[in-house]
Amino acid sequence: MRLPPIAGAAALALLTAAAAHADGHYVPGVEGIQGPSVPPAGVYYLGYLVNYNIDSLRAPGSSTVPGHNTGTVTALANRFVWVTNYKLLGADYGMEAIVPVMRTSLTFNAAGISESRSGVGDVYLGPLVLGWHGQQWDAVAAAGLWLDNASDSHPASPGKGFRSTMLTGGLTYYFDTAKTVSGSALMRYEFNSRNNGFRPGQQLTVEWGLGKSFGSFQAGVVGYSQWQTSDDSGLGATTDRARRHALGAELVYPIPGAGVFLKGAAYKEFGVRNSTKGQLVRFTLVKAF
């Protein structure tokens, strides 16, 4: 969610409204410990309940925009994954889809915005998921498309108003043969399409986790970073790029008899420029069928 530079009241109102929408579709912080590890063949449901509290707007130089500028985004991302028994390039082949449902409430006094909107967000279709597994490592590569099916008529609308092609790559490494200590990094790269003459810059997201097993559960340190890697183009474009970093902790608890994993994580953002700054809390339910 980028905040373009301040250039007068009218420009601020227009550009802060645009900041209510992320430059890309992918929300950082939904993956953490062992995020790049693809499960065995089967059908899975993953429900990500995410709450992002905006406590300020940050200008390109990381200074805080004056005034009361806060908001809350609450989303349930319903992810469906099918890992098949087929092999492609030596990897397990799968596919996935994500259907998010969200509610956004914004109070940006600097731009005169105060509204709340709810609805189904833009849908993700991923026809390519590849998972490799070694004795002490897992790797993933994937590709898919975020659609522009949701409404984007208001600053708090659930849709972005453009499509994004997303490429994924990541690695989990286990530091011991019993796989009780792990380190992982997962990368998402988004190529955004044009929306009414405006194209948001490309976006790189990296999520990482360091985890340790303690009997039946895992705990660890997690974090994410997000960078805009190219300039915006078209009407209202600037050369100011967004970035954000976050640090947090995660707990993972399995319920083997039910084929369920429960995960919880909390993040606090720092080093934010040209975007919103806040805290993110995420709860995940993983169910194997």
PDB file of C-alpha atoms in Angstrom:
ATOM      1  CA  MET A   1       0.000   0.000   0.000  1.00  0.00           C
ATOM      2  CA  ARG A   2       1.959   2.971  -1.251  1.00  0.00           C
ATOM      3  CA  LEU A   3       1.651   6.607  -0.331  1.00  0.00           C
ATOM      4  CA  PRO A   4       2.821   8.813  -3.211  1.00  0.00           C
ATOM      5  CA  PRO A   5       4.490  12.172  -2.516  1.00  0.00           C
ATOM      6  CA  ILE A   6       2.519  15.063  -1.038  1.00  0.00           C
ATOM      7  CA  ALA A   7       1.890  17.805  -3.594  1.00  0.00           C
ATOM      8  CA  GLY A   8      -1.012  19.893  -2.364  1.00  0.00           C
ATOM      9  CA  ALA A   9      -4.380  19.015  -0.848  1.00  0.00           C
ATOM     10  CA  ALA A  10      -6.043  17.861  -4.063  1.00  0.00           C
ATOM     11  CA  ALA A  11      -3.133  15.666  -5.076  1.00  0.00           C
ATOM     12  CA  LEU A  12      -2.896  14.272  -1.541  1.00  0.00           C
ATOM     13  CA  ALA A  13      -6.559  13.259  -1.568  1.00  0.00           C
ATOM     14  CA  LEU A  14      -6.217  11.525  -4.930  1.00  0.00           C
ATOM     15  CA  LEU A  15      -2.945   9.780  -4.201  1.00  0.00           C
ATOM     16  CA  THR A  16      -3.741   8.714  -0.649  1.00  0.00           C
ATOM     17  CA  ALA A  17      -6.886   7.059  -2.002  1.00  0.00           C
ATOM     18  CA  ALA A  18      -4.659   5.071  -4.329  1.00  0.00           C
ATOM     19  CA  ALA A  19      -2.508   4.095  -1.341  1.00  0.00           C
ATOM     20  CA  ALA A  20      -5.448   2.152   0.083  1.00  0.00           C
ATOM     21  CA  HIS A  21      -4.695  -0.528  -2.528  1.00  0.00           C
ATOM     22  CA  ALA A  22      -1.484  -2.559  -2.445  1.00  0.00           C
ATOM     23  CA  ASP A  23       0.849  -2.199  -5.403  1.00  0.00           C
ATOM     24  CA  GLY A  24       0.462  -5.934  -5.881  1.00  0.00           C
ATOM     25  CA  HIS A  25      -2.089  -8.483  -4.766  1.00  0.00           C
ATOM     26  CA  TYR A  26       0.063 -10.628  -2.505  1.00  0.00           C
ATOM     27  CA  VAL A  27      -0.146  -9.891   1.223  1.00  0.00           C
ATOM     28  CA  PRO A  28       3.171 -10.468   3.033  1.00  0.00           C
ATOM     29  CA  GLY A  29       3.172 -12.401   6.284  1.00  0.00           C
ATOM     30  CA  VAL A  30       0.808 -15.217   5.331  1.00  0.00           C
ATOM     31  CA  GLU A  31       3.677 -17.724   5.139  1.00  0.00           C
ATOM     32  CA  GLY A  32       6.400 -18.282   7.702  1.00  0.00           C
ATOM     33  CA  ILE A  33       8.194 -21.360   9.060  1.00  0.00           C
ATOM     34  CA  GLN A  34       8.736 -23.920   6.254  1.00  0.00           C
ATOM     35  CA  GLY A  35       6.660 -21.773   3.882  1.00  0.00           C
ATOM     36  CA  PRO A  36       8.362 -23.205   0.739  1.00  0.00           C
ATOM     37  CA  SER A  37       7.676 -26.863   1.705  1.00  0.00           C
ATOM     38  CA  VAL A  38       5.007 -28.400  -0.547  1.00  0.00           C
ATOM     39  CA  PRO A  39       2.970 -31.173   1.159  1.00  0.00           C
ATOM     40  CA  PRO A  40       2.661 -34.747  -0.182  1.00  0.00           C
ATOM     41  CA  ALA A  41       0.128 -35.714  -2.834  1.00  0.00           C
ATOM     42  CA  GLY A  42      -3.414 -34.891  -1.743  1.00  0.00           C
ATOM     43  CA  VAL A  43      -6.077 -32.216  -1.527  1.00  0.00           C
ATOM     44  CA  TYR A  44      -5.689 -29.435   1.018  1.00  0.00           C
ATOM     45  CA  TYR A  45      -7.607 -26.448   2.330  1.00  0.00           C
ATOM     46  CA  LEU A  46      -5.708 -23.546   3.879  1.00  0.00           C
ATOM     47  CA  GLY A  47      -7.623 -20.756   5.552  1.00  0.00           C
ATOM     48  CA  TYR A  48      -5.583 -17.620   6.313  1.00  0.00           C
ATOM     49  CA  LEU A  49      -7.293 -15.175   8.681  1.00  0.00           C
ATOM     50  CA  VAL A  50      -5.310 -11.934   8.524  1.00  0.00           C
ATOM     51  CA  ASN A  51      -5.773  -8.673  10.407  1.00  0.00           C
ATOM     52  CA  TYR A  52      -3.640  -5.685   9.370  1.00  0.00           C
ATOM     53  CA  ASN A  53      -3.860  -2.549  11.511  1.00  0.00           C
ATOM     54  CA  ILE A  54      -2.604   0.652   9.868  1.00  0.00           C
ATOM     55  CA  ASP A  55      -1.225   3.111  12.409  1.00  0.00           C
ATOM     56  CA  SER A  56       0.282   5.706  10.045  1.00  0.00           C
ATOM     57  CA  LEU A  57       1.036   6.704   6.473  1.00  0.00           C
ATOM     58  CA  ARG A  58       4.683   7.074   5.508  1.00  0.00           C
ATOM     59  CA  ALA A  59       5.940   9.484   2.849  1.00  0.00           C
ATOM     60  CA  PRO A  60       8.725   8.579   0.369  1.00  0.00           C
ATOM     61  CA  GLY A  61      11.389   9.729   2.840  1.00  0.00           C
ATOM     62  CA  SER A  62       9.839   7.540   5.595  1.00  0.00           C
ATOM     63  CA  SER A  63       8.475  10.570   7.486  1.00  0.00           C
ATOM     64  CA  THR A  64       4.956  10.246   8.935  1.00  0.00           C
ATOM     65  CA  VAL A  65       2.160  12.051   7.119  1.00  0.00           C
ATOM     66  CA  PRO A  66       0.542  14.503   9.601  1.00  0.00           C
ATOM     67  CA  GLY A  67      -2.936  13.859  10.958  1.00  0.00           C
ATOM     68  CA  HIS A  68      -4.993  10.868  12.062  1.00  0.00           C
ATOM     69  CA  ASN A  69      -4.454   8.281   9.306  1.00  0.00           C
ATOM     70  CA  THR A  70      -5.422   4.785  10.387  1.00  0.00           C
ATOM     71  CA  GLY A  71      -7.253   1.742   9.097  1.00  0.00           C
ATOM     72  CA  THR A  72      -7.944  -1.975   9.434  1.00  0.00           C
ATOM     73  CA  VAL A  73      -7.950  -4.705   6.804  1.00  0.00           C
ATOM     74  CA  THR A  74      -9.395  -8.083   7.839  1.00  0.00           C
ATOM     75  CA  ALA A  75      -9.335 -10.908   5.310  1.00  0.00           C
ATOM     76  CA  LEU A  76     -10.031 -14.619   5.109  1.00  0.00           C
ATOM     77  CA  ALA A  77      -8.071 -16.056   2.212  1.00  0.00           C
ATOM     78  CA  ASN A  78      -9.472 -19.453   1.212  1.00  0.00           C
ATOM     79  CA  ARG A  79      -6.749 -21.427  -0.535  1.00  0.00           C
ATOM     80  CA  PHE A  80      -7.360 -24.762  -2.248  1.00  0.00           C
ATOM     81  CA  VAL A  81      -4.347 -26.898  -3.213  1.00  0.00           C
ATOM     82  CA  TRP A  82      -4.212 -30.170  -5.159  1.00  0.00           C
ATOM     83  CA  VAL A  83      -0.845 -31.934  -5.223  1.00  0.00           C
ATOM     84  CA  THR A  84      -1.081 -34.723  -7.794  1.00  0.00           C
ATOM     85  CA  ASN A  85       0.831 -38.001  -8.144  1.00  0.00           C
ATOM     86  CA  TYR A  86       2.400 -36.742 -11.389  1.00  0.00           C
ATOM     87  CA  LYS A  87       6.010 -35.599 -11.740  1.00  0.00           C
ATOM     88  CA  LEU A  88       7.271 -32.626 -13.743  1.00  0.00           C
ATOM     89  CA  LEU A  89      10.991 -31.800 -13.931  1.00  0.00           C
ATOM     90  CA  GLY A  90      11.506 -34.241 -11.069  1.00  0.00           C
ATOM     91  CA  ALA A  91       9.053 -32.381  -8.831  1.00  0.00           C
ATOM     92  CA  ASP A  92       5.604 -33.173  -7.483  1.00  0.00           C
ATOM     93  CA  TYR A  93       3.119 -31.318  -9.691  1.00  0.00           C
ATOM     94  CA  GLY A  94       0.131 -29.452  -8.259  1.00  0.00           C
ATOM     95  CA  MET A  95      -2.267 -26.558  -8.776  1.00  0.00           C
ATOM     96  CA  GLU A  96      -4.029 -24.066  -6.528  1.00  0.00           C
ATOM     97  CA  ALA A  97      -6.655 -21.328  -6.247  1.00  0.00           C
ATOM     98  CA  ILE A  98      -7.206 -18.547  -3.684  1.00  0.00           C
ATOM     99  CA  VAL A  99     -10.540 -16.827  -2.994  1.00  0.00           C
ATOM    100  CA  PRO A 100     -10.184 -13.960  -0.489  1.00  0.00           C
ATOM    101  CA  VAL A 101     -13.070 -12.388   1.431  1.00  0.00           C
ATOM    102  CA  MET A 102     -12.226  -9.087   3.093  1.00  0.00           C
ATOM    103  CA  ARG A 103     -13.387  -5.991   4.953  1.00  0.00           C
ATOM    104  CA  THR A 104     -11.445  -2.733   4.829  1.00  0.00           C
ATOM    105  CA  SER A 105     -12.031   0.307   7.050  1.00  0.00           C
ATOM    106  CA  LEU A 106     -10.031   3.492   6.378  1.00  0.00           C
ATOM    107  CA  THR A 107      -9.794   6.821   8.180  1.00  0.00           C
ATOM    108  CA  PHE A 108      -7.257   8.939   6.322  1.00  0.00           C
ATOM    109  CA  ASN A 109      -7.912  12.450   7.572  1.00  0.00           C
ATOM    110  CA  ALA A 110      -5.077  13.810   5.452  1.00  0.00           C
ATOM    111  CA  ALA A 111      -7.114  12.937   2.368  1.00  0.00           C
ATOM    112  CA  GLY A 112     -10.641  13.237   3.766  1.00  0.00           C
ATOM    113  CA  ILE A 113     -11.273   9.492   3.463  1.00  0.00           C
ATOM    114  CA  SER A 114     -13.490   7.686   5.979  1.00  0.00           C
ATOM    115  CA  GLU A 115     -15.226   4.536   4.757  1.00  0.00           C
ATOM    116  CA  SER A 116     -15.641   0.786   5.112  1.00  0.00           C
ATOM    117  CA  ARG A 117     -16.203  -1.815   2.382  1.00  0.00           C
ATOM    118  CA  SER A 118     -16.619  -5.602   2.347  1.00  0.00           C
ATOM    119  CA  GLY A 119     -16.676  -8.230  -0.372  1.00  0.00           C
ATOM    120  CA  VAL A 120     -14.907 -10.972  -2.303  1.00  0.00           C
ATOM    121  CA  GLY A 121     -11.455  -9.880  -3.425  1.00  0.00           C
ATOM    122  CA  ASP A 122      -9.537 -10.654  -6.596  1.00  0.00           C
ATOM    123  CA  VAL A 123      -9.174 -14.411  -7.190  1.00  0.00           C
ATOM    124  CA  TYR A 124      -5.832 -16.156  -7.766  1.00  0.00           C
ATOM    125  CA  LEU A 125      -5.491 -19.109 -10.161  1.00  0.00           C
ATOM    126  CA  GLY A 126      -2.241 -21.082 -10.014  1.00  0.00           C
ATOM    127  CA  PRO A 127      -2.026 -23.849 -12.633  1.00  0.00           C
ATOM    128  CA  LEU A 128       1.634 -24.586 -11.853  1.00  0.00           C
ATOM    129  CA  VAL A 129       3.017 -25.661  -8.468  1.00  0.00           C
ATOM    130  CA  LEU A 130       6.241 -27.702  -8.352  1.00  0.00           C
ATOM    131  CA  GLY A 131       7.606 -29.195  -5.125  1.00  0.00           C
ATOM    132  CA  TRP A 132      11.008 -30.864  -4.772  1.00  0.00           C
ATOM    133  CA  HIS A 133      12.154 -32.809  -1.695  1.00  0.00           C
ATOM    134  CA  GLY A 134      15.657 -33.796  -0.613  1.00  0.00           C
ATOM    135  CA  GLN A 135      16.969 -35.471   2.520  1.00  0.00           C
ATOM    136  CA  GLN A 136      17.397 -32.124   4.300  1.00  0.00           C
ATOM    137  CA  TRP A 137      15.693 -29.622   2.013  1.00  0.00           C
ATOM    138  CA  ASP A 138      12.475 -28.743   0.204  1.00  0.00           C
ATOM    139  CA  ALA A 139      12.087 -26.372  -2.752  1.00  0.00           C
ATOM    140  CA  VAL A 140       9.150 -24.839  -4.606  1.00  0.00           C
ATOM    141  CA  ALA A 141       8.483 -23.032  -7.876  1.00  0.00           C
ATOM    142  CA  ALA A 142       5.070 -21.787  -8.980  1.00  0.00           C
ATOM    143  CA  ALA A 143       3.313 -19.430 -11.375  1.00  0.00           C
ATOM    144  CA  GLY A 144      -0.198 -18.011 -11.537  1.00  0.00           C
ATOM    145  CA  LEU A 145      -2.477 -15.059 -12.215  1.00  0.00           C
ATOM    146  CA  TRP A 146      -4.360 -12.676  -9.924  1.00  0.00           C
ATOM    147  CA  LEU A 147      -7.614 -11.679 -11.645  1.00  0.00           C
ATOM    148  CA  ASP A 148      -9.331  -8.279 -11.522  1.00  0.00           C
ATOM    149  CA  ASN A 149     -12.819  -9.641 -10.790  1.00  0.00           C
ATOM    150  CA  ALA A 150     -13.537  -7.571  -7.634  1.00  0.00           C
ATOM    151  CA  SER A 151     -14.851  -4.026  -7.389  1.00  0.00           C
ATOM    152  CA  ASP A 152     -12.299  -1.205  -7.142  1.00  0.00           C
ATOM    153  CA  SER A 153     -14.686   1.764  -7.256  1.00  0.00           C
ATOM    154  CA  HIS A 154     -13.768   3.102  -3.774  1.00  0.00           C
ATOM    155  CA  PRO A 155     -10.529   3.421  -1.759  1.00  0.00           C
ATOM    156  CA  ALA A 156     -11.673   0.619   0.583  1.00  0.00           C
ATOM    157  CA  SER A 157     -13.039  -1.664  -2.160  1.00  0.00           C
ATOM    158  CA  PRO A 158     -11.724  -5.259  -2.101  1.00  0.00           C
ATOM    159  CA  GLY A 159     -10.423  -5.222  -5.693  1.00  0.00           C
ATOM    160  CA  LYS A 160      -7.184  -3.780  -7.044  1.00  0.00           C
ATOM    161  CA  GLY A 161      -8.509  -2.953 -10.517  1.00  0.00           C
ATOM    162  CA  PHE A 162      -5.679  -4.706 -12.365  1.00  0.00           C
ATOM    163  CA  ARG A 163      -4.314  -8.176 -12.983  1.00  0.00           C
ATOM    164  CA  SER A 164      -0.973  -9.475 -11.721  1.00  0.00           C
ATOM    165  CA  THR A 165       1.176 -12.354 -12.901  1.00  0.00           C
ATOM    166  CA  MET A 166       2.948 -13.868  -9.897  1.00  0.00           C
ATOM    167  CA  LEU A 167       6.058 -16.069  -9.925  1.00  0.00           C
ATOM    168  CA  THR A 168       7.133 -17.980  -6.799  1.00  0.00           C
ATOM    169  CA  GLY A 169      10.362 -19.641  -5.684  1.00  0.00           C
ATOM    170  CA  GLY A 170      11.644 -20.773  -2.309  1.00  0.00           C
ATOM    171  CA  LEU A 171      13.780 -23.135  -0.251  1.00  0.00           C
ATOM    172  CA  THR A 172      13.532 -24.772   3.173  1.00  0.00           C
ATOM    173  CA  TYR A 173      16.724 -26.211   4.669  1.00  0.00           C
ATOM    174  CA  TYR A 174      16.806 -28.540   7.686  1.00  0.00           C
ATOM    175  CA  PHE A 175      19.938 -28.175   9.802  1.00  0.00           C
ATOM    176  CA  ASP A 176      19.672 -31.690  11.269  1.00  0.00           C
ATOM    177  CA  THR A 177      18.642 -35.063   9.881  1.00  0.00           C
ATOM    178  CA  ALA A 178      15.669 -35.238  12.267  1.00  0.00           C
ATOM    179  CA  LYS A 179      14.370 -31.993  10.704  1.00  0.00           C
ATOM    180  CA  THR A 180      13.818 -30.292  14.051  1.00  0.00           C
ATOM    181  CA  VAL A 181      15.564 -27.035  13.074  1.00  0.00           C
ATOM    182  CA  SER A 182      14.757 -25.272   9.810  1.00  0.00           C
ATOM    183  CA  GLY A 183      15.423 -22.094   7.903  1.00  0.00           C
ATOM    184  CA  SER A 184      13.336 -20.984   4.940  1.00  0.00           C
ATOM    185  CA  ALA A 185      12.899 -18.168   2.437  1.00  0.00           C
ATOM    186  CA  LEU A 186       9.995 -17.744   0.003  1.00  0.00           C
ATOM    187  CA  MET A 187       9.986 -15.204  -2.844  1.00  0.00           C
ATOM    188  CA  ARG A 188       6.982 -13.823  -4.746  1.00  0.00           C
ATOM    189  CA  TYR A 189       7.414 -11.518  -7.748  1.00  0.00           C
ATOM    190  CA  GLU A 190       4.443  -9.697  -9.265  1.00  0.00           C
ATOM    191  CA  PHE A 191       4.130  -8.137 -12.714  1.00  0.00           C
ATOM    192  CA  ASN A 192       1.164  -5.747 -12.610  1.00  0.00           C
ATOM    193  CA  SER A 193      -1.049  -4.837 -15.565  1.00  0.00           C
ATOM    194  CA  ARG A 194      -2.470  -1.419 -16.476  1.00  0.00           C
ATOM    195  CA  ASN A 195      -5.530   0.092 -14.797  1.00  0.00           C
ATOM    196  CA  ASN A 196      -7.205   3.029 -16.591  1.00  0.00           C
ATOM    197  CA  GLY A 197      -3.913   4.256 -17.976  1.00  0.00           C
ATOM    198  CA  PHE A 198      -1.918   3.653 -14.764  1.00  0.00           C
ATOM    199  CA  ARG A 199       0.412   0.702 -14.163  1.00  0.00           C
ATOM    200  CA  PRO A 200       1.779   0.060 -10.640  1.00  0.00           C
ATOM    201  CA  GLY A 201       5.435  -0.901 -10.480  1.00  0.00           C
ATOM    202  CA  GLN A 202       6.535  -4.502 -10.132  1.00  0.00           C
ATOM    203  CA  GLN A 203       6.747  -5.902  -6.606  1.00  0.00           C
ATOM    204  CA  LEU A 204       9.104  -8.342  -4.858  1.00  0.00           C
ATOM    205  CA  THR A 205       8.087 -10.003  -1.585  1.00  0.00           C
ATOM    206  CA  VAL A 206      10.388 -12.189   0.534  1.00  0.00           C
ATOM    207  CA  GLU A 207       9.078 -14.084   3.574  1.00  0.00           C
ATOM    208  CA  TRP A 208      11.439 -16.009   5.837  1.00  0.00           C
ATOM    209  CA  GLY A 209      11.336 -18.162   8.956  1.00  0.00           C
ATOM    210  CA  LEU A 210      13.677 -19.842  11.444  1.00  0.00           C
ATOM    211  CA  GLY A 211      11.906 -22.646  13.300  1.00  0.00           C
ATOM    212  CA  LYS A 212      12.593 -25.198  16.044  1.00  0.00           C
ATOM    213  CA  SER A 213      10.466 -28.214  16.983  1.00  0.00           C
ATOM    214  CA  PHE A 214       9.627 -28.722  20.647  1.00  0.00           C
ATOM    215  CA  GLY A 215       7.913 -32.073  20.825  1.00  0.00           C
ATOM    216  CA  SER A 216       4.641 -31.833  18.936  1.00  0.00           C
ATOM    217  CA  PHE A 217       4.774 -28.088  18.129  1.00  0.00           C
ATOM    218  CA  GLN A 218       7.095 -25.620  16.438  1.00  0.00           C
ATOM    219  CA  ALA A 219       8.055 -22.070  17.310  1.00  0.00           C
ATOM    220  CA  GLY A 220      10.288 -19.573  15.615  1.00  0.00           C
ATOM    221  CA  VAL A 221      11.159 -16.128  14.343  1.00  0.00           C
ATOM    222  CA  VAL A 222       9.583 -14.932  11.092  1.00  0.00           C
ATOM    223  CA  GLY A 223       9.691 -11.816   8.960  1.00  0.00           C
ATOM    224  CA  TYR A 224       8.992 -10.286   5.595  1.00  0.00           C
ATOM    225  CA  SER A 225      10.275  -7.606   3.263  1.00  0.00           C
ATOM    226  CA  GLN A 226       8.567  -6.027   0.284  1.00  0.00           C
ATOM    227  CA  TRP A 227      10.085  -3.781  -2.364  1.00  0.00           C
ATOM    228  CA  GLN A 228       8.712  -1.997  -5.392  1.00  0.00           C
ATOM    229  CA  THR A 229      11.312  -2.843  -8.034  1.00  0.00           C
ATOM    230  CA  SER A 230      10.199  -0.632 -10.945  1.00  0.00           C
ATOM    231  CA  ASP A 231       8.622   2.808 -11.321  1.00  0.00           C
ATOM    232  CA  ASP A 232       4.922   3.353 -11.824  1.00  0.00           C
ATOM    233  CA  SER A 233       3.903   4.401 -15.330  1.00  0.00           C
ATOM    234  CA  GLY A 234       1.004   6.308 -16.837  1.00  0.00           C
ATOM    235  CA  LEU A 235      -1.303   8.977 -15.450  1.00  0.00           C
ATOM    236  CA  GLY A 236      -0.199  10.204 -12.003  1.00  0.00           C
ATOM    237  CA  ALA A 237       2.961   8.067 -11.954  1.00  0.00           C
ATOM    238  CA  THR A 238       5.930   9.031  -9.781  1.00  0.00           C
ATOM    239  CA  THR A 239       9.473   7.734  -9.356  1.00  0.00           C
ATOM    240  CA  ASP A 240       8.970   7.168  -5.615  1.00  0.00           C
ATOM    241  CA  ARG A 241       9.075   3.476  -4.788  1.00  0.00           C
ATOM    242  CA  ALA A 242       7.520   1.709  -1.808  1.00  0.00           C
ATOM    243  CA  ARG A 243       9.196  -0.635   0.631  1.00  0.00           C
ATOM    244  CA  ARG A 244       8.443  -2.292   3.976  1.00  0.00           C
ATOM    245  CA  HIS A 245      10.021  -4.735   6.425  1.00  0.00           C
ATOM    246  CA  ALA A 246       8.563  -6.672   9.362  1.00  0.00           C
ATOM    247  CA  LEU A 247       9.716  -8.932  12.164  1.00  0.00           C
ATOM    248  CA  GLY A 248       7.608 -11.338  14.200  1.00  0.00           C
ATOM    249  CA  ALA A 249       7.103 -14.743  15.810  1.00  0.00           C
ATOM    250  CA  GLU A 250       5.120 -17.857  14.830  1.00  0.00           C
ATOM    251  CA  LEU A 251       3.740 -20.933  16.595  1.00  0.00           C
ATOM    252  CA  VAL A 252       2.687 -24.126  14.759  1.00  0.00           C
ATOM    253  CA  TYR A 253       0.574 -26.831  16.431  1.00  0.00           C
ATOM    254  CA  PRO A 254      -0.482 -30.032  14.611  1.00  0.00           C
ATOM    255  CA  ILE A 255      -3.527 -32.168  15.330  1.00  0.00           C
ATOM    256  CA  PRO A 256      -2.445 -35.385  13.557  1.00  0.00           C
ATOM    257  CA  GLY A 257      -5.642 -37.371  14.160  1.00  0.00           C
ATOM    258  CA  ALA A 258      -7.700 -34.731  12.366  1.00  0.00           C
ATOM    259  CA  GLY A 259      -5.181 -34.014   9.603  1.00  0.00           C
ATOM    260  CA  VAL A 260      -5.039 -30.398  10.795  1.00  0.00           C
ATOM    261  CA  PHE A 261      -2.281 -27.855  11.408  1.00  0.00           C
ATOM    262  CA  LEU A 262      -2.922 -24.651  13.351  1.00  0.00           C
ATOM    263  CA  LYS A 263      -0.557 -21.700  12.940  1.00  0.00           C
ATOM    264  CA  GLY A 264      -0.437 -18.246  14.486  1.00  0.00           C
ATOM    265  CA  ALA A 265       1.930 -15.337  13.842  1.00  0.00           C
ATOM    266  CA  ALA A 266       2.274 -11.651  14.689  1.00  0.00           C
ATOM    267  CA  TYR A 267       4.418  -9.064  12.875  1.00  0.00           C
ATOM    268  CA  LYS A 268       5.433  -5.456  13.460  1.00  0.00           C
ATOM    269  CA  GLU A 269       6.513  -3.370  10.474  1.00  0.00           C
ATOM    270  CA  PHE A 270       9.511  -1.038  10.302  1.00  0.00           C
ATOM    271  CA  GLY A 271      11.597   0.745   7.682  1.00  0.00           C
ATOM    272  CA  VAL A 272       8.465   1.656   5.707  1.00  0.00           C
ATOM    273  CA  ARG A 273       8.613   4.196   2.876  1.00  0.00           C
ATOM    274  CA  ASN A 274       5.904   5.507   0.571  1.00  0.00           C
ATOM    275  CA  SER A 275       3.295   3.189   2.085  1.00  0.00           C
ATOM    276  CA  THR A 276       1.194   2.319   5.125  1.00  0.00           C
ATOM    277  CA  LYS A 277       2.868   1.177   8.357  1.00  0.00           C
ATOM    278  CA  GLY A 278       1.238  -1.125  10.892  1.00  0.00           C
ATOM    279  CA  GLN A 279       1.020  -4.521  12.587  1.00  0.00           C
ATOM    280  CA  LEU A 280      -0.189  -7.804  11.133  1.00  0.00           C
ATOM    281  CA  VAL A 281      -1.683 -10.814  12.945  1.00  0.00           C
ATOM    282  CA  ARG A 282      -2.334 -14.049  11.089  1.00  0.00           C
ATOM    283  CA  PHE A 283      -4.041 -17.336  12.000  1.00  0.00           C
ATOM    284  CA  THR A 284      -3.877 -20.308   9.623  1.00  0.00           C
ATOM    285  CA  LEU A 285      -5.863 -23.532   9.454  1.00  0.00           C
ATOM    286  CA  VAL A 286      -4.433 -26.297   7.240  1.00  0.00           C
ATOM    287  CA  LYS A 287      -6.685 -29.281   6.586  1.00  0.00           C
ATOM    288  CA  ALA A 288      -5.661 -32.363   4.591  1.00  0.00           C
ATOM    289  CA  PHE A 289      -8.376 -34.426   2.885  1.00  0.00           C
TER     290      PHE A 289
END
